[in-house]
Coordinates of C-alpha atoms in Angstrom, one line a residue:
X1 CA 133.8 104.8 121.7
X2 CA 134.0 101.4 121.1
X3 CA 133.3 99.8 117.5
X4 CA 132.0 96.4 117.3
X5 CA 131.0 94.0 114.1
X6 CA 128.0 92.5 115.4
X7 CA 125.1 91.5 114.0
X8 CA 123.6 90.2 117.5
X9 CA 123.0 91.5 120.8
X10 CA 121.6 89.7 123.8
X11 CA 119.8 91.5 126.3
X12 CA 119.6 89.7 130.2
X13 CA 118.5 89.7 133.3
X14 CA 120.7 89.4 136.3
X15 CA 120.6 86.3 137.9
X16 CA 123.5 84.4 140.7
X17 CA 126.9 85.1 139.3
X18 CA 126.0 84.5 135.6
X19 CA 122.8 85.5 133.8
X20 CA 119.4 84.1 132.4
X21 CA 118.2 85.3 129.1
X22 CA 115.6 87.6 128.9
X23 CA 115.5 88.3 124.5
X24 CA 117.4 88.4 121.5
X25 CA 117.3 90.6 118.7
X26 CA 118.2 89.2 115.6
X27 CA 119.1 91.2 113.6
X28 CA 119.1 94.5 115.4
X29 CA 118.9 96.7 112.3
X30 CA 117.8 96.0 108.8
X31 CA 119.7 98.1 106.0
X32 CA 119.1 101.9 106.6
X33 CA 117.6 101.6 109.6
X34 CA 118.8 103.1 113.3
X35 CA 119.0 101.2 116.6
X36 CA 119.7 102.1 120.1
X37 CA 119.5 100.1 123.2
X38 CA 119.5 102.6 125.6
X39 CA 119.9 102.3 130.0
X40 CA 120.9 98.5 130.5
X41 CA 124.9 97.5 131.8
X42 CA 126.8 96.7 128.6
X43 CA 128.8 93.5 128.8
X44 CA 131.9 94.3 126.3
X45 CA 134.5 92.4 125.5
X46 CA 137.2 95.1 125.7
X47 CA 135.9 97.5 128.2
X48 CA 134.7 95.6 130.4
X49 CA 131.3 96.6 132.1
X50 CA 129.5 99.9 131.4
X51 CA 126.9 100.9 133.7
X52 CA 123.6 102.6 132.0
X53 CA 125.6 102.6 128.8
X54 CA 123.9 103.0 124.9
X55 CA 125.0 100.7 122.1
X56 CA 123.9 102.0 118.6
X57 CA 123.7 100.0 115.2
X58 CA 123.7 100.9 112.2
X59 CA 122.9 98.5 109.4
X60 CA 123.0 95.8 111.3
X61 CA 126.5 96.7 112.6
X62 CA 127.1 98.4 116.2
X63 CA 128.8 101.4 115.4
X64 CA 128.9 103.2 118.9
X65 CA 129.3 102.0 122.5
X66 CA 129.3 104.4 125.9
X67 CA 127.7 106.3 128.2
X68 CA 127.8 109.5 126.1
X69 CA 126.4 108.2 122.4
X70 CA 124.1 110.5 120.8
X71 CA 120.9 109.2 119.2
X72 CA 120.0 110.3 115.7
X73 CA 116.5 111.8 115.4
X74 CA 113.7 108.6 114.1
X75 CA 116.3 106.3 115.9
X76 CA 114.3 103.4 117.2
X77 CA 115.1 103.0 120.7
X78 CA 114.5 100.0 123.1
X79 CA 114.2 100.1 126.8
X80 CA 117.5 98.0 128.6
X81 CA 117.0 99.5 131.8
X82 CA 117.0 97.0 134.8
X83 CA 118.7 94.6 132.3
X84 CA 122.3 93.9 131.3
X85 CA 123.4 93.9 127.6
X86 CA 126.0 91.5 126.1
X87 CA 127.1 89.9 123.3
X88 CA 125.6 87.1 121.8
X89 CA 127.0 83.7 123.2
X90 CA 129.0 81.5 121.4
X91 CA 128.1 77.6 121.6
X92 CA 130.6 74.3 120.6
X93 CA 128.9 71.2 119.3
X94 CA 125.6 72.6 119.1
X95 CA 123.2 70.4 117.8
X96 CA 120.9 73.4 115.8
X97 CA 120.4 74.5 112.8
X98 CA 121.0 70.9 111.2
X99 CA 119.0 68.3 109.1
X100 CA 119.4 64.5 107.8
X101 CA 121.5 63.5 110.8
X102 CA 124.2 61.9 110.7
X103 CA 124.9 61.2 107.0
X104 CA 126.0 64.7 106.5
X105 CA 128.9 65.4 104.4
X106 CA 129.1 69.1 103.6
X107 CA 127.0 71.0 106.4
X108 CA 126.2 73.6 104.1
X109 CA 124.3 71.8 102.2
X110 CA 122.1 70.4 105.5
X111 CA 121.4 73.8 107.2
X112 CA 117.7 74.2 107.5
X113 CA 117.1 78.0 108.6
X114 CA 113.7 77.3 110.1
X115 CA 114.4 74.3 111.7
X116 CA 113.3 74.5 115.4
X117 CA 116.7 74.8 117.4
X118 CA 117.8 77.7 115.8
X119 CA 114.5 79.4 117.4
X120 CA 115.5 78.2 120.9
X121 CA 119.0 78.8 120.3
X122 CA 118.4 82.5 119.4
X123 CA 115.9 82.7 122.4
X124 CA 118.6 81.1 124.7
X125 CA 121.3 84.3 123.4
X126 CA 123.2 81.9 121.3
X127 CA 124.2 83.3 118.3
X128 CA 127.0 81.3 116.8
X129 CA 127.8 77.7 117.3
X130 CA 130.2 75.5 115.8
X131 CA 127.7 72.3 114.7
X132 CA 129.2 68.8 114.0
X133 CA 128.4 65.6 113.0
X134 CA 129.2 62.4 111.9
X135 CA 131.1 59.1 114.3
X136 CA 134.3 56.9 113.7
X137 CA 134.0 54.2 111.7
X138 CA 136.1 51.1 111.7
X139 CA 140.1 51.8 112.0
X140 CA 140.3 55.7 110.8
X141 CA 140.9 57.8 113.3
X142 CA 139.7 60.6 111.3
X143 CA 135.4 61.2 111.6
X144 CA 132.6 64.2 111.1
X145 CA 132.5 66.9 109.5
X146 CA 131.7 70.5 111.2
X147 CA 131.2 74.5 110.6
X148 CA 130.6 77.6 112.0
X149 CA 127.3 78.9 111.3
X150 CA 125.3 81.6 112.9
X151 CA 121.5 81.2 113.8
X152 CA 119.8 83.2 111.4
X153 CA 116.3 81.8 111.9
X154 CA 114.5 82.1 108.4
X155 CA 117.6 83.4 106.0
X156 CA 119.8 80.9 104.8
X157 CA 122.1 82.7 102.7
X158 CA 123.2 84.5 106.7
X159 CA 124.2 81.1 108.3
X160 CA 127.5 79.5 107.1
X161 CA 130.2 81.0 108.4
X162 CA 133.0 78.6 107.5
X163 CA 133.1 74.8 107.0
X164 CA 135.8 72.6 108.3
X165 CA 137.0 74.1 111.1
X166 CA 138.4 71.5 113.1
X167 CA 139.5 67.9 112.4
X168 CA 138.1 65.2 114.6
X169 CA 140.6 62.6 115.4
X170 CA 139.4 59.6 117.8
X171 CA 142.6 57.2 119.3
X172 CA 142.9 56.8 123.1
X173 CA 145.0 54.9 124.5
X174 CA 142.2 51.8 124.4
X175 CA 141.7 52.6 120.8
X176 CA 145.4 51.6 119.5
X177 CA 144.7 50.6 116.1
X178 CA 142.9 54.2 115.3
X179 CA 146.4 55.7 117.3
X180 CA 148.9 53.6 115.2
X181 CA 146.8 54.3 112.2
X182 CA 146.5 57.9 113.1
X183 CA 150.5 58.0 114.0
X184 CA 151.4 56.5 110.7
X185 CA 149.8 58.6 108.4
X186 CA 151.1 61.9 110.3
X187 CA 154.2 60.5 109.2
X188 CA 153.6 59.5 105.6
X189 CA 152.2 63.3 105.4
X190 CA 155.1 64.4 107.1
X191 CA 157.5 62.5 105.0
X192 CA 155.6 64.5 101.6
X193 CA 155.9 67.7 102.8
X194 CA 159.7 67.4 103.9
X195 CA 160.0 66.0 99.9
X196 CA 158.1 68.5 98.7
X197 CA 159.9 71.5 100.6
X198 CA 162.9 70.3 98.9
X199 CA 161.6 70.1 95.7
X200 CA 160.6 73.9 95.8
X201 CA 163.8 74.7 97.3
X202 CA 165.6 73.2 94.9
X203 CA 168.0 75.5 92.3
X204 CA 167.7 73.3 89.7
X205 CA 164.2 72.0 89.0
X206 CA 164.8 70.2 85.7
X207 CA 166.7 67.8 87.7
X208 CA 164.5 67.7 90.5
X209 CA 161.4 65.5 90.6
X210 CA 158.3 66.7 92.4
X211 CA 157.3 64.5 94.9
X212 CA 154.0 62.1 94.3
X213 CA 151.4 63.2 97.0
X214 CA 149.8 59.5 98.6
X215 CA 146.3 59.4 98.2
X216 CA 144.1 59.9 101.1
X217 CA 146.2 62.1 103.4
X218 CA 144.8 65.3 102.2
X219 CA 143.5 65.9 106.4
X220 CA 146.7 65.4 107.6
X221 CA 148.6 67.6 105.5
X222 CA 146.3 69.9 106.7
X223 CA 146.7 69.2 110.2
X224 CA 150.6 69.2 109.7
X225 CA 150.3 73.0 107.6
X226 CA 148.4 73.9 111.2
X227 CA 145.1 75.2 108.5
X228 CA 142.9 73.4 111.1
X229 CA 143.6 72.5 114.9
X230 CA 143.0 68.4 115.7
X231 CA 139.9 68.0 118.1
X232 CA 140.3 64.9 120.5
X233 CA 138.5 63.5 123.3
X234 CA 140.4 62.8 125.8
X235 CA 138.8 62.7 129.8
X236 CA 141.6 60.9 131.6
X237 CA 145.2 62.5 132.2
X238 CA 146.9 59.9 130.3
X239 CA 144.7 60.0 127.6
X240 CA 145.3 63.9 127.7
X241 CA 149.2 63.5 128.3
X242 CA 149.1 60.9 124.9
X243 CA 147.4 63.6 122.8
X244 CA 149.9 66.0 123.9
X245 CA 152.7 63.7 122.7
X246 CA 151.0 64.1 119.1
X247 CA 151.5 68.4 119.5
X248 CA 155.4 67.3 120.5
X249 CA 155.9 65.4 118.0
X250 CA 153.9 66.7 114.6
X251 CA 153.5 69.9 115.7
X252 CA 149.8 70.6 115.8
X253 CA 147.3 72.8 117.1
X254 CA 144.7 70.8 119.2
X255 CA 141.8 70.9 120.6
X256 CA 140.7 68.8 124.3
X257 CA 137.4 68.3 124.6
X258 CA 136.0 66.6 127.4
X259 CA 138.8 67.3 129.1
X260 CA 137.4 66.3 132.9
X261 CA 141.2 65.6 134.3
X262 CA 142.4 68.7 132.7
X263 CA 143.5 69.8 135.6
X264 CA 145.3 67.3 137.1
X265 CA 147.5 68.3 133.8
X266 CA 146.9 72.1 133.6
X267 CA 150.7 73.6 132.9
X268 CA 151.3 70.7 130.6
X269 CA 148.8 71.6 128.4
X270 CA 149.5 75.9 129.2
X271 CA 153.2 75.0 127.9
X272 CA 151.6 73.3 124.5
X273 CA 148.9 76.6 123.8
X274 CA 146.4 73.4 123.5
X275 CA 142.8 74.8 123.9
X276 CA 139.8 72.8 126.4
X277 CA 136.5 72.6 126.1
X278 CA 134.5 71.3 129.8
X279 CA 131.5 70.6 131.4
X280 CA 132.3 72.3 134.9
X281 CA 129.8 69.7 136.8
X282 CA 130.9 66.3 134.5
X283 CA 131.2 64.1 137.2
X284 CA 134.6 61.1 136.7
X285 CA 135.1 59.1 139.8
X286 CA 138.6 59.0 141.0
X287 CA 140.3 55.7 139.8
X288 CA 141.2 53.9 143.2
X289 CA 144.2 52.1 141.2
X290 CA 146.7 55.1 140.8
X291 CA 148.1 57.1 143.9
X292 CA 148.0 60.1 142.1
X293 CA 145.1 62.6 142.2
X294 CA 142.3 61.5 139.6
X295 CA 138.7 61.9 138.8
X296 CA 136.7 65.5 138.4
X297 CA 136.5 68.5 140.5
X298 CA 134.6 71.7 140.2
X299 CA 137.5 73.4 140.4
X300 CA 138.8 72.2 136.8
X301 CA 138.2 75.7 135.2
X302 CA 139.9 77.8 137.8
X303 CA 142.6 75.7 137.8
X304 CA 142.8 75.8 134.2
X305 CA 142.8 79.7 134.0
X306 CA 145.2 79.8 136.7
X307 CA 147.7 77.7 134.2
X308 CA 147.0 80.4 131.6
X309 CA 144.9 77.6 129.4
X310 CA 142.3 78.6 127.0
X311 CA 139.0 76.9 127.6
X312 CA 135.2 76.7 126.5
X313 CA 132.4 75.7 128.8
X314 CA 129.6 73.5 127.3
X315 CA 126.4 72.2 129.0
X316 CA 125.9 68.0 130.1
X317 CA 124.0 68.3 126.9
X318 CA 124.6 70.0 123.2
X319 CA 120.9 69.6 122.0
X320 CA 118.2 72.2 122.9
X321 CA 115.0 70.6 124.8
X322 CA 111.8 72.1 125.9
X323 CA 111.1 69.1 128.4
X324 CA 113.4 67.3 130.7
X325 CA 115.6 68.6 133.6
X326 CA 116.2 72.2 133.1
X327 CA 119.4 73.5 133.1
X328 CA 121.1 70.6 131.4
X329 CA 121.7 71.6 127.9
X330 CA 122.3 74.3 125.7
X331 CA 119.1 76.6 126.4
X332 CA 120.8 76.9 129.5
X333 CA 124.3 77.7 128.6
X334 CA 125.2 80.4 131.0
X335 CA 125.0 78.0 134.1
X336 CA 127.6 76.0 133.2
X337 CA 129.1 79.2 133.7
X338 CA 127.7 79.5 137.2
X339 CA 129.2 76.0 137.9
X340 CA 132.6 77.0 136.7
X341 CA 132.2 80.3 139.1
X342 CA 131.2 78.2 142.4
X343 CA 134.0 76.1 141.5
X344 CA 136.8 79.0 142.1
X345 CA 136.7 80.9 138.6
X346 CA 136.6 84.3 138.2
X347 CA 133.3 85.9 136.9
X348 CA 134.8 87.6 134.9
X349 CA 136.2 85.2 132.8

């Protein structure tokens, strides 16, 4: 038996290598109540996949997984044969659950629980997405603000997780300015912390003076304590190769997004533990000045797996649209997974 903390469970229908949604439940089981979804393929985490297997929940928590669970008598029981089971999907950059765009400062205090995304998100098996927002502005580096929530249509009090979750840090190697300012303060925060250590270590603190923390480094020292991994754009391998200079030098966890060249760069960033996030079908064309290999493949998140890197895969879009090409943002999150597959990756990954 396998015990899970889940409040969500997505129930599918086969379809290609990955999987188009069919329902979500949400949540499964009020207080005191009994659940069982009974028949379908279970999709754990763990076990991997168990044919004609039950899940059973308990107050809104699964607290049985297998072939061989009993059901309790007055146990309500739904039907998951023909269809495969799995946990709810998690989504990165989201746009859902969110109003008063893009002057935002806290996000708890902007989550609107019957807003219309978190609808299509929970009927798209999404049930937890890190949401952002916010953009650079003039010479700081440092931008947004973000949090974890989960898409509890209609109950508030359910959908903060946890804010400030990643730090957003734009410099490139265009943006030089943002980069040296970036660079310097890393080092003025650096330069406190070695003081401070001191100062703690110190035998004799009547004679030692505690350092003066500068004003306005407070997300730096964070980034430096490791509390919260830097998030950075970066599509081109030199931009990625830059931003990997950063974890040499300060010692931070990072984040890649839009990584498209990742893979041109795949066991530099494995040796660093620096996660990815893609869009499998992003499309960079090769730049005809360098000799060296450039430009997007479809292969980028085999490759990356292959490197032992850590990745996410978003869609071309974060928002959730009922017009429009289908398959393009996040009410179609599995095919980016499809992508990913035709490109070399496992399925199960």
């Amino acid at each position: 038996m396998v015990k899970k903390h889940m409040r969500h469970v997505v129930l599918m229908l086969p379809f290609m290598a990955v999987i188009s949604l069919l329902f979500v439940i949400s949540p499964l089981s009020a207080a005191g109540e009994v659940t069982a979804i009974r028949g379908g393929d279970l999709y754990t985490i763990t076990d991997g996949i168990i044919k004609n297997g039950t899940i059973l929940i308990k107050d809104g928590k699964i607290s049985g997984i297998g072939q061989n669970i009993e059901i309790p008598e007055k146990t309500k029981v739904i039907d998951a044969r023909g269809k495969v089971v799995m946990p709810g999907l998690v989504a990165v950059g989201a746009e859902v659950g969110i109003i008063g765009y893009p002057n935002i400062t806290r996000i708890g205090d902007s989550l609107d629980p019957f807003e219309f995304s978190v609808s299509l998100a929970l009927a798209s098996g999404i049930t937890t997405s890190m949401v952002s927002t916010g953009r650079p502005s003039g010479s700081n580096p440092l931008w947004g603000t973000n949090a974890v929530i989960k898409t509890y249509y209609g109950d508030l009090d359910q959908m903060l997780i946890k804010e400030s979750v990643v730090q957003p840090v734009m410099i490139s190697n265009r943006e030089w300015l943002r980069k040296t300012t970036f660079i310097q303060n890393m080092r003025k925060a650096q330069s406190y912390l070695r003081k401070l250590t001191e100062y703690q270590q110190a035998g004799d603190k009547k004679n030692a003076k505690e350092p003066k923390k500068p004003g306005g480094l407070d997300a730096y020292i964070r980034l430096l304590r490791r509390e919260v991994p830097a998030a950075i754009n970066a599509s081109t391998a030199d931009d990625i190769l830059a931003a990997l200079e950063l974890v040499d030098e300060f010692a931070i966890r990072m984040i890649l997004a839009d990584a498209v060249e990742a893979w041109i760069v795949a066991e530099e960033i494995a040796k660093r533990d620096v996660r990815v996030v893609i869009n499998p079908r992003q499309k960079q064309r090769p730049n005809e000045d360098i000799s060296g290999p450039s430009g997007s493949t479809l292969e980028n998140a085999a490759i990356l797996k292959k490197a032992g890197v850590k990745f996410a895969i978003i869609p071309p879009s974060t928002s959730f649209e009922t017009w429009g090409v289908v398959g393009r943002d996040m009410m179609a999150l599995p095919m980016e997974a499809a992508f990913a597959v035709s490109g070399g990756l496992d399925e199960q990954t």
